[in-house]
Amino acid sequence: MVIITNILEVEQHLDGITGVIFDLDDTLYSEKQYVRSGYKAVAKRMGNKALADKLWRYFEKGKPAIDELLNEMNCKDKKAECLEAYRFQKPDICLYDGVNELLERLKDNYKLGLITDGRPEGQKAKIKALRLGKYFDEIIITDELGGIDFRKPNPRAFQILAERFREEYSRMCYIGDNIHKDFIAPEMLGMKCIWFRNPDGLYSGEKQ
């Protein structure tokens, strides 16, 4: 496995590769941005923009932010409403610096795929906000294959992309940030793997 600490280093490790597959969250953009954006949506729904900062402080302490806030405000009955605001937000997010240019270069020379776990409504909103459709030949939201059982490390999404790309696994590469789940399937299938050990990411402290 190749380890990088800047997503733009990917280009240095693609010799012999014809199909490149990316993870989404904390690989192409900062998931913390999405969390902050979601907290703003919750705060807006609650009618108090200042609550976004309070939610973020709970998050930074590793606590379930929405639950903590609602407990503090003694309005637990608002949880469903808050979760809806978070999950159906219009994300205020952007790609990491240089990623637009990176994908622009790669799409001219490689078949590009995206495999992402998560609720379809949230992942689709992220993909739309980041305008990723113009770069990728194939995008798979694993939940749409049949529910959460198809999330990584389930290999089905990788198998589907290999079939659609008509590529040998040995000529494909997967780039992700979560050492515990992202690489189990592609390594088993014989793909090259690049671990983006993202210093900004939610899994930045994880070890190989």
XYZ file of N, CA and C in Angstrom:
624
model
N 0.837 -1.203 0.000
C 0.000 0.000 0.000
C 0.869 1.250 0.000
N 0.524 2.191 -0.844
C 1.204 3.477 -0.892
C 0.530 4.417 0.100
N 1.312 5.211 0.808
C 0.774 6.187 1.754
C 1.132 7.590 1.283
N 0.136 8.464 1.203
C 0.371 9.862 0.857
C -0.279 10.750 1.917
N 0.190 11.988 2.018
C -0.396 12.928 2.976
C -0.965 14.160 2.273
N -0.917 14.152 0.952
C -1.530 15.203 0.138
C -2.186 14.520 -1.050
N -3.466 14.749 -1.254
C -4.201 14.043 -2.300
C -3.599 14.297 -3.681
N -2.911 15.423 -3.871
C -2.333 15.735 -5.170
C -1.145 14.829 -5.503
N -0.641 14.092 -4.515
C 0.470 13.164 -4.748
C 0.030 11.916 -5.511
N -1.275 11.731 -5.664
C -1.805 10.542 -6.340
C -1.161 10.333 -7.700
N -0.991 11.416 -8.440
C -0.473 11.308 -9.811
C 0.898 10.650 -9.891
N 1.642 10.688 -8.808
C 2.991 10.111 -8.809
C 2.975 8.589 -8.718
N 1.810 7.989 -8.504
C 1.743 6.557 -8.209
C 0.793 5.796 -9.131
N 0.660 6.246 -10.363
C -0.317 5.634 -11.265
C 0.314 4.921 -12.468
N 1.575 4.584 -12.368
C 2.217 3.845 -13.456
C 1.515 2.501 -13.671
N 1.163 2.212 -14.908
C 0.528 0.945 -15.230
C -0.949 0.882 -14.907
N -1.507 1.974 -14.418
C -2.921 2.024 -14.022
C -3.750 2.657 -15.140
N -4.934 2.112 -15.362
C -5.838 2.683 -16.362
C -7.187 3.103 -15.761
N -7.517 2.570 -14.589
C -8.754 2.919 -13.913
C -8.490 3.408 -12.503
N -8.941 4.612 -12.182
C -8.677 5.226 -10.878
C -10.006 5.444 -10.161
N -10.101 4.925 -8.938
C -11.324 5.035 -8.144
C -11.023 5.815 -6.875
N -11.854 6.791 -6.589
C -11.702 7.602 -5.385
C -12.825 7.324 -4.399
N -12.488 7.445 -3.118
C -13.461 7.629 -2.047
C -13.879 9.108 -2.107
N -14.908 9.481 -1.367
C -15.363 10.874 -1.381
C -15.023 11.615 -0.100
N -15.643 11.222 1.009
C -15.521 11.972 2.259
C -14.097 11.923 2.802
N -13.533 13.088 3.063
C -12.173 13.240 3.583
C -11.102 12.749 2.619
N -11.489 12.506 1.371
C -10.524 12.173 0.334
C -10.482 13.284 -0.707
N -11.641 13.719 -1.162
C -11.703 14.800 -2.139
C -12.080 16.141 -1.505
N -12.702 16.094 -0.349
C -13.078 17.317 0.366
C -13.058 17.001 1.857
N -13.125 18.029 2.681
C -13.088 17.852 4.131
C -14.473 17.552 4.684
N -14.621 16.390 5.304
C -15.911 16.030 5.881
C -16.293 16.972 7.020
N -15.299 17.580 7.639
C -15.602 18.552 8.690
C -16.400 19.728 8.126
N -16.147 20.064 6.862
C -16.935 21.117 6.218
C -18.406 20.731 6.172
N -18.649 19.473 5.845
C -20.026 18.995 5.755
C -20.692 19.029 7.125
N -19.949 18.627 8.149
C -20.481 18.647 9.513
C -20.839 20.075 9.913
N -19.930 21.009 9.669
C -20.202 22.420 9.996
C -21.426 22.932 9.240
N -21.501 22.588 7.960
C -22.634 23.005 7.139
C -23.940 22.446 7.698
N -23.884 21.189 8.139
C -25.070 20.568 8.718
C -25.506 21.226 10.009
N -24.543 21.605 10.818
C -24.878 22.271 12.078
C -25.514 23.641 11.822
N -25.082 24.308 10.767
C -25.707 25.588 10.407
C -27.152 25.367 9.984
N -27.388 24.261 9.270
C -28.761 23.949 8.853
C -29.643 23.646 10.055
N -29.084 22.932 11.029
C -29.833 22.624 12.250
C -30.127 23.908 13.023
N -29.114 24.748 13.161
C -29.286 26.002 13.897
C -30.349 26.881 13.239
N -30.338 26.908 11.916
C -31.347 27.691 11.191
C -32.743 27.142 11.450
N -32.860 25.815 11.435
C -34.163 25.185 11.700
C -34.635 25.504 13.121
N -33.682 25.600 14.054
C -34.020 25.889 15.443
C -34.265 27.382 15.676
N -33.987 28.198 14.662
C -34.253 29.632 14.769
C -33.202 30.413 15.526
N -31.982 29.850 15.621
C -30.920 30.531 16.357
C -29.574 30.162 15.737
N -29.031 31.030 14.895
C -27.793 30.731 14.179
C -26.611 30.480 15.105
N -26.658 31.049 16.294
C -25.548 30.890 17.240
C -25.393 29.440 17.703
N -26.439 28.641 17.565
C -26.370 27.248 18.009
C -25.389 26.428 17.176
N -25.069 26.888 15.970
C -24.119 26.159 15.120
C -22.762 26.057 15.796
N -22.311 27.138 16.411
C -21.013 27.118 17.096
C -21.054 26.201 18.308
N -22.163 26.174 18.997
C -22.296 25.295 20.161
C -22.252 23.830 19.721
N -22.943 23.509 18.633
C -22.913 22.141 18.095
C -21.490 21.754 17.707
N -20.774 22.667 17.104
C -19.398 22.376 16.684
C -18.501 22.118 17.890
N -18.706 22.849 18.953
C -17.889 22.631 20.155
C -18.147 21.248 20.742
N -19.396 20.813 20.727
C -19.695 19.445 21.182
C -19.004 18.431 20.275
N -19.044 18.679 18.976
C -18.407 17.780 18.012
C -16.909 17.676 18.282
N -16.261 18.805 18.514
C -14.815 18.815 18.761
C -14.454 18.044 20.027
N -15.391 17.968 20.956
C -15.156 17.213 22.194
C -15.482 15.725 22.018
N -15.899 15.342 20.813
C -16.217 13.941 20.543
C -17.564 13.508 21.063
N -18.457 14.461 21.285
C -19.777 14.139 21.818
C -20.835 14.153 20.713
N -21.954 13.421 20.886
C -23.050 13.476 19.910
C -23.708 14.847 19.982
N -23.317 15.725 19.064
C -23.616 17.152 19.202
C -25.105 17.467 19.279
N -25.883 16.887 18.405
C -27.315 17.213 18.392
C -27.985 16.743 19.679
N -27.654 15.529 20.111
C -28.215 15.016 21.363
C -27.833 15.910 22.543
N -26.570 16.300 22.590
C -26.098 17.134 23.696
C -26.829 18.482 23.715
N -26.979 19.065 22.542
C -27.649 20.363 22.468
C -29.101 20.259 22.903
N -29.787 19.247 22.414
C -31.211 19.102 22.741
C -31.415 18.780 24.218
N -30.479 18.018 24.798
C -30.543 17.751 26.242
C -30.377 19.050 27.019
N -29.414 19.857 26.589
C -29.152 21.131 27.261
C -30.363 22.058 27.165
N -31.025 22.039 26.023
C -32.154 22.935 25.787
C -33.477 22.328 26.270
N -33.400 21.078 26.743
C -34.589 20.373 27.227
C -35.693 20.315 26.163
N -35.260 19.932 24.953
C -36.256 19.784 23.875
C -35.889 18.578 23.003
N -35.839 17.424 23.658
C -35.479 16.191 22.956
C -36.474 15.841 21.853
N -37.677 16.370 21.965
C -38.702 16.070 20.956
C -38.375 16.692 19.594
N -37.336 17.523 19.551
C -36.948 18.173 18.297
C -35.907 17.355 17.514
N -35.549 16.176 18.029
C -34.445 15.439 17.407
C -34.736 15.067 15.956
N -35.911 14.539 15.675
C -36.237 14.130 14.306
C -36.149 15.326 13.359
N -36.618 16.456 13.820
C -36.589 17.676 13.012
C -35.152 18.113 12.739
N -34.298 18.021 13.769
C -32.894 18.405 13.616
C -32.148 17.453 12.684
N -32.414 16.160 12.830
C -31.772 15.185 11.952
C -32.186 15.384 10.505
N -33.434 15.718 10.304
C -33.908 15.981 8.945
C -33.179 17.186 8.353
N -33.019 18.244 9.149
C -32.319 19.438 8.678
C -30.877 19.100 8.314
N -30.235 18.285 9.125
C -28.843 17.906 8.877
C -28.732 17.031 7.635
N -29.568 16.024 7.549
C -29.442 15.039 6.469
C -29.869 15.573 5.115
N -30.769 16.545 5.103
C -31.260 17.075 3.833
C -30.749 18.494 3.577
N -29.639 18.835 4.195
C -29.035 20.144 3.985
C -28.562 20.301 2.537
N -28.406 21.551 2.131
C -27.717 21.868 0.886
C -26.283 22.199 1.289
N -25.358 21.251 1.109
C -24.033 21.403 1.721
C -23.245 22.608 1.214
N -22.654 23.316 2.137
C -21.734 24.405 1.814
C -20.322 23.839 1.936
N -19.860 23.189 0.875
C -18.587 22.475 0.894
C -17.832 22.750 -0.394
N -16.512 22.497 -0.376
C -15.707 22.656 -1.589
C -14.601 21.608 -1.591
N -14.102 21.304 -2.773
C -13.020 20.336 -2.904
C -11.741 20.889 -2.293
N -10.848 19.981 -1.894
C -9.537 20.414 -1.427
C -8.836 21.196 -2.540
N -7.951 22.084 -2.146
C -7.202 22.892 -3.120
C -6.511 21.984 -4.139
N -6.698 22.299 -5.390
C -6.022 21.566 -6.451
C -6.755 20.352 -6.959
N -7.829 19.926 -6.292
C -8.512 18.694 -6.689
C -9.269 18.867 -8.005
N -9.877 20.037 -8.215
C -10.530 20.271 -9.510
C -9.543 20.061 -10.652
N -8.374 20.656 -10.524
C -7.357 20.549 -11.566
C -6.839 19.118 -11.689
N -6.690 18.446 -10.544
C -6.248 17.053 -10.550
C -7.224 16.180 -11.328
N -8.498 16.292 -11.033
C -9.503 15.474 -11.707
C -9.608 15.830 -13.185
N -9.424 17.092 -13.495
C -9.449 17.525 -14.903
C -8.329 16.832 -15.683
N -7.160 16.747 -15.071
C -6.032 16.076 -15.739
C -6.270 14.570 -15.851
N -6.740 13.977 -14.763
C -6.896 12.526 -14.743
C -7.965 12.044 -15.713
N -9.035 12.799 -15.860
C -10.143 12.303 -16.677
C -9.779 12.176 -18.148
N -8.718 12.850 -18.565
C -8.281 12.749 -19.954
C -7.422 11.516 -20.205
N -6.953 10.884 -19.135
C -6.011 9.776 -19.296
C -6.422 8.478 -18.615
N -7.450 8.534 -17.761
C -7.871 7.357 -16.999
C -9.394 7.261 -16.989
N -9.886 6.058 -16.757
C -11.292 5.892 -16.427
C -11.426 6.219 -14.945
N -12.329 7.101 -14.618
C -12.464 7.570 -13.231
C -13.759 7.079 -12.608
N -13.639 6.554 -11.381
C -14.796 6.103 -10.634
C -14.810 6.675 -9.237
N -15.993 6.733 -8.653
C -16.170 7.208 -7.284
C -17.035 6.198 -6.552
N -16.568 5.742 -5.387
C -17.345 4.839 -4.535
C -17.466 5.492 -3.170
N -18.711 5.700 -2.732
C -18.917 6.382 -1.456
C -20.033 5.712 -0.660
N -19.805 5.597 0.637
C -20.815 5.071 1.560
C -21.647 6.221 2.111
N -22.835 5.884 2.594
C -23.645 6.893 3.276
C -25.055 6.960 2.740
N -25.885 7.714 3.446
C -27.269 7.881 3.023
C -27.300 8.512 1.633
N -28.055 7.936 0.702
C -28.053 8.456 -0.668
C -28.392 9.936 -0.773
N -29.349 10.418 0.043
C -29.730 11.824 -0.086
C -28.566 12.752 0.256
N -27.807 12.374 1.284
C -26.663 13.187 1.690
C -25.519 13.111 0.692
N -25.205 11.892 0.218
C -24.091 11.724 -0.709
C -24.396 12.392 -2.047
N -25.641 12.285 -2.506
C -26.017 12.936 -3.762
C -25.901 14.457 -3.641
N -26.287 14.990 -2.485
C -26.185 16.437 -2.269
C -24.729 16.888 -2.282
N -23.849 16.083 -1.695
C -22.417 16.408 -1.710
C -21.879 16.387 -3.135
N -22.201 15.329 -3.872
C -21.714 15.178 -5.244
C -22.185 16.344 -6.109
N -23.426 16.766 -5.909
C -23.960 17.905 -6.663
C -23.265 19.195 -6.263
N -23.094 19.413 -4.959
C -22.458 20.643 -4.481
C -21.021 20.758 -4.971
N -20.334 19.627 -5.069
C -18.935 19.610 -5.494
C -18.787 19.520 -7.017
N -19.910 19.381 -7.711
C -19.925 19.303 -9.180
C -19.012 18.204 -9.703
N -19.146 17.035 -9.132
C -18.259 15.923 -9.479
C -18.716 15.127 -10.693
N -19.972 15.292 -11.078
C -20.494 14.506 -12.184
C -19.723 14.678 -13.482
N -19.130 15.846 -13.675
C -18.435 16.121 -14.942
C -17.090 15.411 -15.026
N -16.593 14.907 -13.896
C -15.284 14.272 -13.894
C -15.340 12.745 -13.972
N -16.368 12.147 -13.384
C -16.361 10.701 -13.181
C -17.187 9.953 -14.219
N -16.588 8.864 -14.719
C -17.301 7.984 -15.648
C -18.386 7.196 -14.930
N -18.109 6.818 -13.676
C -19.054 6.032 -12.885
C -19.023 6.497 -11.441
N -20.200 6.651 -10.837
C -20.320 7.001 -9.420
C -21.252 5.994 -8.766
N -20.774 5.369 -7.689
C -21.600 4.407 -6.959
C -21.753 4.860 -5.517
N -22.999 5.053 -5.101
C -23.332 5.240 -3.689
C -23.756 3.863 -3.194
N -22.945 3.275 -2.341
C -23.103 1.849 -2.036
C -24.471 1.493 -1.470
N -25.075 2.392 -0.705
C -26.405 2.100 -0.149
C -27.434 1.831 -1.242
N -27.220 2.413 -2.415
C -28.166 2.234 -3.513
C -28.060 0.849 -4.159
N -27.042 0.106 -3.787
C -26.910 -1.266 -4.304
C -27.806 -2.241 -3.547
N -28.342 -1.802 -2.398
C -29.200 -2.696 -1.634
C -29.144 -2.472 -0.131
N -28.733 -1.268 0.282
C -28.714 -0.962 1.715
C -27.315 -0.927 2.293
N -27.248 -0.771 3.616
C -25.966 -0.555 4.287
C -25.051 -1.772 4.225
N -25.585 -2.950 3.949
C -24.741 -4.143 3.841
C -23.769 -4.037 2.667
N -24.027 -3.123 1.737
C -23.166 -2.980 0.574
C -22.095 -1.909 0.761
N -22.054 -1.318 1.952
C -20.988 -0.366 2.236
C -19.649 -1.094 2.349
N -18.553 -0.349 2.140
C -17.233 -0.933 2.338
C -17.139 -1.509 3.753
N -16.564 -2.692 3.901
C -15.677 -3.403 2.974
C -16.349 -4.383 2.013
N -17.647 -4.325 1.810
C -18.283 -5.185 0.814
C -17.629 -4.920 -0.550
N -17.238 -5.957 -1.281
C -16.519 -5.759 -2.538
C -17.386 -5.444 -3.752
N -18.715 -5.505 -3.610
C -19.569 -5.461 -4.796
C -19.375 -4.193 -5.626
N -19.263 -3.039 -5.002
C -19.109 -1.791 -5.758
C -17.840 -1.816 -6.604
N -16.766 -2.378 -6.055
C -15.508 -2.464 -6.800
C -15.641 -3.431 -7.975
N -16.341 -4.528 -7.743
C -16.561 -5.490 -8.820
C -17.383 -4.873 -9.949
N -18.391 -4.100 -9.578
C -19.238 -3.450 -10.583
C -18.425 -2.477 -11.437
N -17.568 -1.694 -10.787
C -16.770 -0.743 -11.546
C -15.798 -1.444 -12.477
N -15.196 -2.531 -12.021
C -14.289 -3.290 -12.898
C -15.039 -3.814 -14.123
N -16.265 -4.278 -13.891
C -17.086 -4.776 -15.006
C -17.424 -3.643 -15.972
N -17.812 -2.498 -15.441
C -18.193 -1.371 -16.299
C -16.988 -0.778 -17.022
N -15.846 -0.770 -16.353
C -14.632 -0.253 -16.969
C -13.993 -1.269 -17.921
N -14.399 -2.543 -17.784
C -13.796 -3.645 -18.542
C -12.285 -3.669 -18.332
N -11.910 -3.575 -17.059
C -10.507 -3.518 -16.672
C -10.147 -4.677 -15.754
N -8.896 -5.109 -15.847
C -8.355 -6.058 -14.885
C -8.141 -5.332 -13.556
N -8.370 -6.045 -12.461
C -8.176 -5.418 -11.145
C -6.753 -4.889 -10.980
N -5.796 -5.588 -11.544
C -4.387 -5.196 -11.386
C -4.075 -3.861 -12.064
N -4.962 -3.402 -12.926
C -4.752 -2.131 -13.615
C -5.641 -1.024 -13.041
N -6.205 -1.316 -11.865
C -7.060 -0.337 -11.198
C -6.453 0.070 -9.862
N -6.778 1.287 -9.448
C -6.230 1.840 -8.206
C -7.357 2.462 -7.404
N -7.305 2.273 -6.081
C -8.307 2.883 -5.210
C -7.624 3.805 -4.214
N -8.189 5.007 -4.046
C -7.648 5.999 -3.119
C -8.700 6.306 -2.066
N -8.351 6.131 -0.786
C -9.274 6.407 0.305
C -8.533 6.867 1.540
N -9.295 7.206 2.588
C -8.676 7.755 3.805
C -8.863 6.884 5.041
N -9.790 5.928 4.984
C -10.113 5.149 6.191
C -9.408 3.800 6.145
N -8.351 3.673 6.914
C -7.514 2.473 6.873
C -8.267 1.232 7.330
N -9.329 1.396 8.114
C -10.022 0.245 8.674
C -11.008 -0.404 7.710
N -11.531 0.344 6.739
C -12.541 -0.263 5.866
C -12.305 -0.046 4.374
N -11.586 0.999 4.007
C -11.512 1.360 2.596
C -10.770 0.343 1.729
N -9.775 -0.327 2.275
C -8.864 -1.085 1.424
C -9.020 -2.599 1.495
N -9.895 -3.069 2.359
C -10.071 -4.518 2.513
C -10.498 -5.147 1.192
N -11.542 -4.623 0.578
C -12.063 -5.193 -0.672
C -11.114 -5.002 -1.848
N -10.630 -3.782 -2.112
C -9.754 -3.627 -3.278
C -8.456 -4.421 -3.173
N -7.892 -4.541 -1.963
C -6.689 -5.352 -1.807
C -6.990 -6.821 -2.068
N -8.131 -7.290 -1.586
C -8.528 -8.678 -1.805
C -8.683 -8.960 -3.302
N -9.189 -7.976 -4.033
C -9.425 -8.148 -5.467
C -8.157 -7.969 -6.299
N -7.116 -7.421 -5.702
C -5.856 -7.245 -6.413
C -5.637 -5.853 -6.979
N -6.381 -4.872 -6.487
C -6.177 -3.498 -6.930
C -5.000 -2.865 -6.190
N -4.392 -1.884 -6.820
C -3.420 -1.049 -6.127
C -4.183 -0.132 -5.174
N -3.637 0.101 -3.998
C -4.311 0.942 -3.005
C -3.409 2.086 -2.574
N -3.994 3.269 -2.470
C -3.284 4.447 -1.984
C -4.049 4.993 -0.783
N -3.392 4.982 0.353
C -3.998 5.506 1.578
C -3.660 6.984 1.702
N -4.685 7.820 1.580
C -4.522 9.247 1.833
C -4.634 9.445 3.332
N -3.492 9.481 3.971
C -3.474 9.684 5.423
C -3.676 11.171 5.674
N -4.930 11.532 5.680
C -5.352 12.923 5.630
C -5.178 13.605 6.986
N -4.250 14.562 7.088
C -4.046 15.234 8.373
C -5.255 16.059 8.817
N -6.152 16.344 7.881
C -7.349 17.137 8.166
C -8.555 16.242 8.459
N -8.425 14.937 8.238
C -9.571 14.065 8.219
C -10.046 13.557 9.584
N -11.230 12.971 9.577
C -11.796 12.412 10.789
C -11.013 11.181 11.263
N -10.254 10.570 10.357
C -9.489 9.361 10.706
C -7.990 9.642 10.696
N -7.599 10.892 10.902
C -6.199 11.290 10.782
C -5.303 10.625 11.821
N -5.877 10.210 12.937
C -5.055 9.590 13.979
C -4.923 8.087 13.876
N -5.576 7.490 12.854
C -5.555 6.045 12.738
C -4.199 5.537 12.265
N -3.868 4.327 12.681
C -2.593 3.719 12.309
C -2.857 2.553 11.358
N -1.822 2.250 10.565
C -1.918 1.173 9.592
C -1.950 -0.185 10.294
